[in-house]
Amino acid sequence: MSEIVYPPVIRAAKIMFKVLGLKLKVEGHENIPATGGAVLCSNHISYLDFIFAGLGANPAGRLVRFMAKKEVFDNKIAGPLMRGMHHIPVDRENGASSYIAALKALKEGEVVGVFAEATISQSFTVKEIKNGAVRMAVAGKVPLIPVALWGTQILWTKGRKRKLWQRGTHITILVGEPMYPKRGDDYDQVTKELRTRMQQLVDKAESAYPTDGTGQWWQPAHRGGTAPTPEQAAALDAAEQAERAAKRAAREAAEGSSGS
């Protein structure tokens, strides 16, 4: 596979992070196999997570092909970059094609990155996740690797202004030990274990984070921050989904009336 775009993008990102004074801490990259396929499953707290989760695999010499919503690929600027880096578009109305593309990449020895929570966690804890990542690892006969990111939400997250130029922000990337799910396993139970491991990694990153988050918006409520509780965050997600559905229904109704 031709890699004209991805390596220069990584180099540019590292230079930018150095200019911004970001302090990156990567642990556990040795858990990513040097060769062969793997499913990398990360928590999701920022719009920039795919960049930092990818950097977690960089010391192991691997490039991660992330599954991302189709709308990102439709963007005039981001789209060509995403395609050039061979990321995988996810069409929510045709999920089967995305799954097939990801499985093909795994069988070709690629590392595929997924955000199993689907959307950004506004509580900054790991939301409930579906078993798609587990099924993908089983079908591809590859390891499943949990990853935790912390600090990325300070730069840019849902409902907050971007602070990309905030110097000195600490970013933690923890790569956990691989899991090896297989056919015949209870996929839902394995998914619960995956979520537990991800949350344990997040807890570890939070505990060692050098900046005190007490009273801060970016700190989870159970750790003394002012972020929404998981229950409040779930309500915010539900309201957002309802609003999106209403807009889609109105748009389809308008298109239907104009075509009649």
Tab-separated table of N, CA and C in Angstrom, residues 146-231:
chain	number	residue	atom	x	y	z
A	146	PRO	N	-6.884	-2.381	23.978
A	146	PRO	CA	-7.514	-1.196	24.556
A	146	PRO	C	-6.540	-0.035	24.670
A	147	VAL	N	-7.042	1.167	24.468
A	147	VAL	CA	-6.213	2.376	24.532
A	147	VAL	C	-6.967	3.452	25.313
A	148	ALA	N	-6.233	4.222	26.087
A	148	ALA	CA	-6.836	5.344	26.808
A	148	ALA	C	-6.107	6.637	26.468
A	149	LEU	N	-6.882	7.667	26.216
A	149	LEU	CA	-6.348	9.004	25.978
A	149	LEU	C	-6.802	9.917	27.108
A	150	TRP	N	-5.928	10.828	27.500
A	150	TRP	CA	-6.334	11.801	28.517
A	150	TRP	C	-5.621	13.126	28.256
A	151	GLY	N	-6.373	14.222	28.415
A	151	GLY	CA	-5.846	15.556	28.172
A	151	GLY	C	-6.255	16.112	26.826
A	152	THR	N	-6.648	15.237	25.899
A	152	THR	CA	-7.044	15.705	24.567
A	152	THR	C	-8.307	16.554	24.627
A	153	GLN	N	-9.163	16.285	25.628
A	153	GLN	CA	-10.409	17.045	25.744
A	153	GLN	C	-10.153	18.513	26.068
A	154	ILE	N	-9.017	18.803	26.655
A	154	ILE	CA	-8.692	20.194	26.998
A	154	ILE	C	-8.480	21.017	25.733
A	155	LEU	N	-7.985	20.360	24.683
A	155	LEU	CA	-7.696	21.065	23.435
A	155	LEU	C	-8.944	21.341	22.610
A	156	TRP	N	-9.833	20.315	22.523
A	156	TRP	CA	-11.032	20.498	21.685
A	156	TRP	C	-11.990	19.339	21.911
A	157	THR	N	-13.136	19.658	22.502
A	157	THR	CA	-14.144	18.633	22.725
A	157	THR	C	-15.530	19.204	22.464
A	158	LYS	N	-16.508	18.363	22.571
A	158	LYS	CA	-17.883	18.759	22.263
A	158	LYS	C	-18.361	19.833	23.253
A	159	GLY	N	-18.948	20.893	22.685
A	159	GLY	CA	-19.524	21.936	23.519
A	159	GLY	C	-18.526	22.947	24.064
A	160	ARG	N	-17.273	22.844	23.659
A	160	ARG	CA	-16.230	23.753	24.148
A	160	ARG	C	-15.460	24.360	22.976
A	161	LYS	N	-14.993	25.577	23.152
A	161	LYS	CA	-14.207	26.224	22.116
A	161	LYS	C	-12.849	25.535	21.986
A	162	ARG	N	-12.328	25.541	20.792
A	162	ARG	CA	-11.011	24.969	20.557
A	162	ARG	C	-9.935	25.765	21.299
A	163	LYS	N	-9.011	25.034	21.908
A	163	LYS	CA	-7.874	25.669	22.577
A	163	LYS	C	-6.576	25.022	22.083
A	164	LEU	N	-6.487	24.931	20.758
A	164	LEU	CA	-5.338	24.251	20.154
A	164	LEU	C	-4.024	24.948	20.465
A	165	TRP	N	-4.102	26.235	20.764
A	165	TRP	CA	-2.873	26.988	20.986
A	165	TRP	C	-2.562	27.143	22.468
A	166	GLN	N	-3.208	26.334	23.294
A	166	GLN	CA	-2.941	26.379	24.735
A	166	GLN	C	-1.642	25.618	25.025
A	167	ARG	N	-0.593	26.355	25.281
A	167	ARG	CA	0.732	25.752	25.434
A	167	ARG	C	0.835	24.945	26.724
A	168	GLY	N	1.658	23.899	26.635
A	168	GLY	CA	1.979	23.144	27.833
A	168	GLY	C	0.972	22.107	28.256
A	169	THR	N	-0.043	21.855	27.444
A	169	THR	CA	-1.041	20.856	27.807
A	169	THR	C	-0.413	19.460	27.793
A	170	HIS	N	-0.687	18.699	28.826
A	170	HIS	CA	-0.189	17.324	28.916
A	170	HIS	C	-1.177	16.379	28.223
A	171	ILE	N	-0.659	15.506	27.388
A	171	ILE	CA	-1.470	14.502	26.699
A	171	ILE	C	-0.921	13.120	27.059
A	172	THR	N	-1.780	12.283	27.605
A	172	THR	CA	-1.376	10.935	27.985
A	172	THR	C	-2.005	9.914	27.043
A	173	ILE	N	-1.186	8.975	26.566
A	173	ILE	CA	-1.636	7.900	25.673
A	173	ILE	C	-1.174	6.581	26.293
A	174	LEU	N	-2.119	5.780	26.757
A	174	LEU	CA	-1.790	4.501	27.379
A	174	LEU	C	-2.324	3.359	26.517
A	175	VAL	N	-1.460	2.437	26.166
A	175	VAL	CA	-1.829	1.271	25.361
A	175	VAL	C	-1.836	0.050	26.284
A	176	GLY	N	-2.993	-0.604	26.401
A	176	GLY	CA	-3.126	-1.725	27.305
A	176	GLY	C	-2.690	-3.054	26.701
A	177	GLU	N	-2.687	-4.077	27.527
A	177	GLU	CA	-2.316	-5.408	27.067
A	177	GLU	C	-3.381	-5.942	26.110
A	178	PRO	N	-2.965	-6.667	25.086
A	178	PRO	CA	-3.929	-7.168	24.091
A	178	PRO	C	-4.860	-8.236	24.657
A	179	MET	N	-6.059	-8.263	24.103
A	179	MET	CA	-7.028	-9.308	24.398
A	179	MET	C	-7.115	-10.200	23.161
A	180	TYR	N	-7.475	-11.462	23.360
A	180	TYR	CA	-7.525	-12.398	22.238
A	180	TYR	C	-8.881	-13.119	22.198
A	181	PRO	N	-9.945	-12.366	21.867
A	181	PRO	CA	-11.260	-13.016	21.781
A	181	PRO	C	-11.295	-14.022	20.640
A	182	LYS	N	-12.126	-15.055	20.786
A	182	LYS	CA	-12.202	-16.103	19.752
A	182	LYS	C	-13.646	-16.542	19.576
A	183	ARG	N	-13.880	-17.242	18.503
A	183	ARG	CA	-15.218	-17.749	18.227
A	183	ARG	C	-15.667	-18.658	19.366
A	184	GLY	N	-16.940	-18.515	19.721
A	184	GLY	CA	-17.476	-19.289	20.826
A	184	GLY	C	-17.512	-18.511	22.130
A	185	ASP	N	-16.747	-17.415	22.198
A	185	ASP	CA	-16.800	-16.567	23.383
A	185	ASP	C	-18.145	-15.834	23.451
A	186	ASP	N	-18.501	-15.414	24.643
A	186	ASP	CA	-19.659	-14.542	24.827
A	186	ASP	C	-19.196	-13.124	24.473
A	187	TYR	N	-19.564	-12.660	23.281
A	187	TYR	CA	-19.049	-11.382	22.802
A	187	TYR	C	-19.463	-10.207	23.699
A	188	ASP	N	-20.665	-10.270	24.246
A	188	ASP	CA	-21.101	-9.193	25.123
A	188	ASP	C	-20.267	-9.167	26.408
A	189	GLN	N	-19.926	-10.341	26.911
A	189	GLN	CA	-19.106	-10.407	28.117
A	189	GLN	C	-17.693	-9.910	27.836
A	190	VAL	N	-17.152	-10.278	26.679
A	190	VAL	CA	-15.821	-9.799	26.303
A	190	VAL	C	-15.845	-8.278	26.142
A	191	THR	N	-16.941	-7.764	25.607
A	191	THR	CA	-17.083	-6.315	25.437
A	191	THR	C	-17.105	-5.615	26.789
A	192	LYS	N	-17.760	-6.208	27.768
A	192	LYS	CA	-17.755	-5.632	29.121
A	192	LYS	C	-16.346	-5.595	29.684
A	193	GLU	N	-15.591	-6.670	29.432
A	193	GLU	CA	-14.206	-6.719	29.896
A	193	GLU	C	-13.363	-5.664	29.186
A	194	LEU	N	-13.601	-5.474	27.884
A	194	LEU	CA	-12.897	-4.446	27.125
A	194	LEU	C	-13.171	-3.069	27.720
A	195	ARG	N	-14.431	-2.789	27.988
A	195	ARG	CA	-14.803	-1.489	28.568
A	195	ARG	C	-14.155	-1.298	29.938
A	196	THR	N	-14.139	-2.360	30.743
A	196	THR	CA	-13.504	-2.285	32.063
A	196	THR	C	-12.027	-1.950	31.933
A	197	ARG	N	-11.354	-2.616	30.995
A	197	ARG	CA	-9.927	-2.352	30.808
A	197	ARG	C	-9.676	-0.934	30.324
A	198	MET	N	-10.538	-0.452	29.425
A	198	MET	CA	-10.390	0.920	28.944
A	198	MET	C	-10.558	1.919	30.078
A	199	GLN	N	-11.578	1.692	30.926
A	199	GLN	CA	-11.812	2.610	32.037
A	199	GLN	C	-10.673	2.548	33.047
A	200	GLN	N	-10.119	1.369	33.264
A	200	GLN	CA	-8.972	1.247	34.170
A	200	GLN	C	-7.784	2.041	33.653
A	201	LEU	N	-7.568	2.002	32.334
A	201	LEU	CA	-6.489	2.780	31.737
A	201	LEU	C	-6.759	4.279	31.865
A	202	VAL	N	-8.023	4.673	31.658
A	202	VAL	CA	-8.383	6.086	31.817
A	202	VAL	C	-8.141	6.520	33.262
A	203	ASP	N	-8.557	5.686	34.227
A	203	ASP	CA	-8.348	5.998	35.648
A	203	ASP	C	-6.856	6.157	35.958
A	204	LYS	N	-6.047	5.286	35.367
A	204	LYS	CA	-4.600	5.357	35.575
A	204	LYS	C	-4.042	6.665	35.026
A	205	ALA	N	-4.505	7.032	33.824
A	205	ALA	CA	-4.032	8.276	33.212
A	205	ALA	C	-4.456	9.488	34.039
A	206	GLU	N	-5.684	9.474	34.522
A	206	GLU	CA	-6.183	10.586	35.345
A	206	GLU	C	-5.400	10.701	36.647
A	207	SER	N	-5.147	9.555	37.285
A	207	SER	CA	-4.466	9.553	38.588
A	207	SER	C	-3.057	10.122	38.492
A	208	ALA	N	-2.403	9.858	37.359
A	208	ALA	CA	-1.015	10.309	37.200
A	208	ALA	C	-0.910	11.647	36.476
A	209	TYR	N	-2.036	12.229	36.113
A	209	TYR	CA	-2.011	13.471	35.336
A	209	TYR	C	-1.411	14.593	36.175
A	210	PRO	N	-0.449	15.341	35.634
A	210	PRO	CA	0.276	16.335	36.433
A	210	PRO	C	-0.495	17.602	36.768
A	211	THR	N	-1.649	17.823	36.124
A	211	THR	CA	-2.443	19.020	36.384
A	211	THR	C	-3.647	18.661	37.245
A	212	ASP	N	-3.858	19.404	38.326
A	212	ASP	CA	-4.991	19.148	39.219
A	212	ASP	C	-6.292	19.544	38.531
A	213	GLY	N	-7.204	18.574	38.422
A	213	GLY	CA	-8.464	18.847	37.735
A	213	GLY	C	-9.621	19.178	38.657
A	214	THR	N	-9.359	19.328	39.954
A	214	THR	CA	-10.435	19.634	40.896
A	214	THR	C	-11.153	20.916	40.510
A	215	GLY	N	-12.474	20.803	40.327
A	215	GLY	CA	-13.278	21.965	39.955
A	215	GLY	C	-13.203	22.359	38.500
A	216	GLN	N	-12.471	21.586	37.693
A	216	GLN	CA	-12.296	21.913	36.280
A	216	GLN	C	-13.368	21.230	35.426
A	217	TRP	N	-13.739	21.882	34.335
A	217	TRP	CA	-14.781	21.339	33.451
A	217	TRP	C	-14.339	20.052	32.779
A	218	TRP	N	-13.029	19.854	32.617
A	218	TRP	CA	-12.517	18.698	31.885
A	218	TRP	C	-12.286	17.481	32.784
A	219	GLN	N	-12.584	17.618	34.060
A	219	GLN	CA	-12.406	16.512	34.997
A	219	GLN	C	-13.757	15.840	35.275
A	220	PRO	N	-13.810	14.497	35.283
A	220	PRO	CA	-15.068	13.801	35.578
A	220	PRO	C	-15.625	14.180	36.947
A	221	ALA	N	-16.944	14.123	37.052
A	221	ALA	CA	-17.608	14.512	38.298
A	221	ALA	C	-17.154	13.659	39.473
A	222	HIS	N	-16.926	12.357	39.241
A	222	HIS	CA	-16.562	11.486	40.360
A	222	HIS	C	-15.146	11.734	40.864
A	223	ARG	N	-14.392	12.553	40.135
A	223	ARG	CA	-13.042	12.921	40.574
A	223	ARG	C	-12.960	14.385	40.982
A	224	GLY	N	-14.111	14.992	41.238
A	224	GLY	CA	-14.109	16.364	41.724
A	224	GLY	C	-14.182	17.423	40.659
A	225	GLY	N	-14.423	17.015	39.419
A	225	GLY	CA	-14.564	17.981	38.337
A	225	GLY	C	-16.008	18.391	38.139
A	226	THR	N	-16.244	19.272	37.183
A	226	THR	CA	-17.601	19.760	36.924
A	226	THR	C	-18.172	19.218	35.614
A	227	ALA	N	-17.528	18.198	35.037
A	227	ALA	CA	-18.083	17.572	33.828
A	227	ALA	C	-19.417	16.924	34.174
A	228	PRO	N	-20.301	16.754	33.196
A	228	PRO	CA	-21.575	16.072	33.459
A	228	PRO	C	-21.336	14.662	33.987
A	229	THR	N	-22.238	14.192	34.823
A	229	THR	CA	-22.171	12.799	35.249
A	229	THR	C	-22.514	11.927	34.043
A	230	PRO	N	-22.207	10.623	34.086
A	230	PRO	CA	-22.589	9.757	32.966
A	230	PRO	C	-24.084	9.814	32.650
A	231	GLU	N	-24.905	9.935	33.688
A	231	GLU	CA	-26.352	10.013	33.470
A	231	GLU	C	-26.734	11.322	32.780
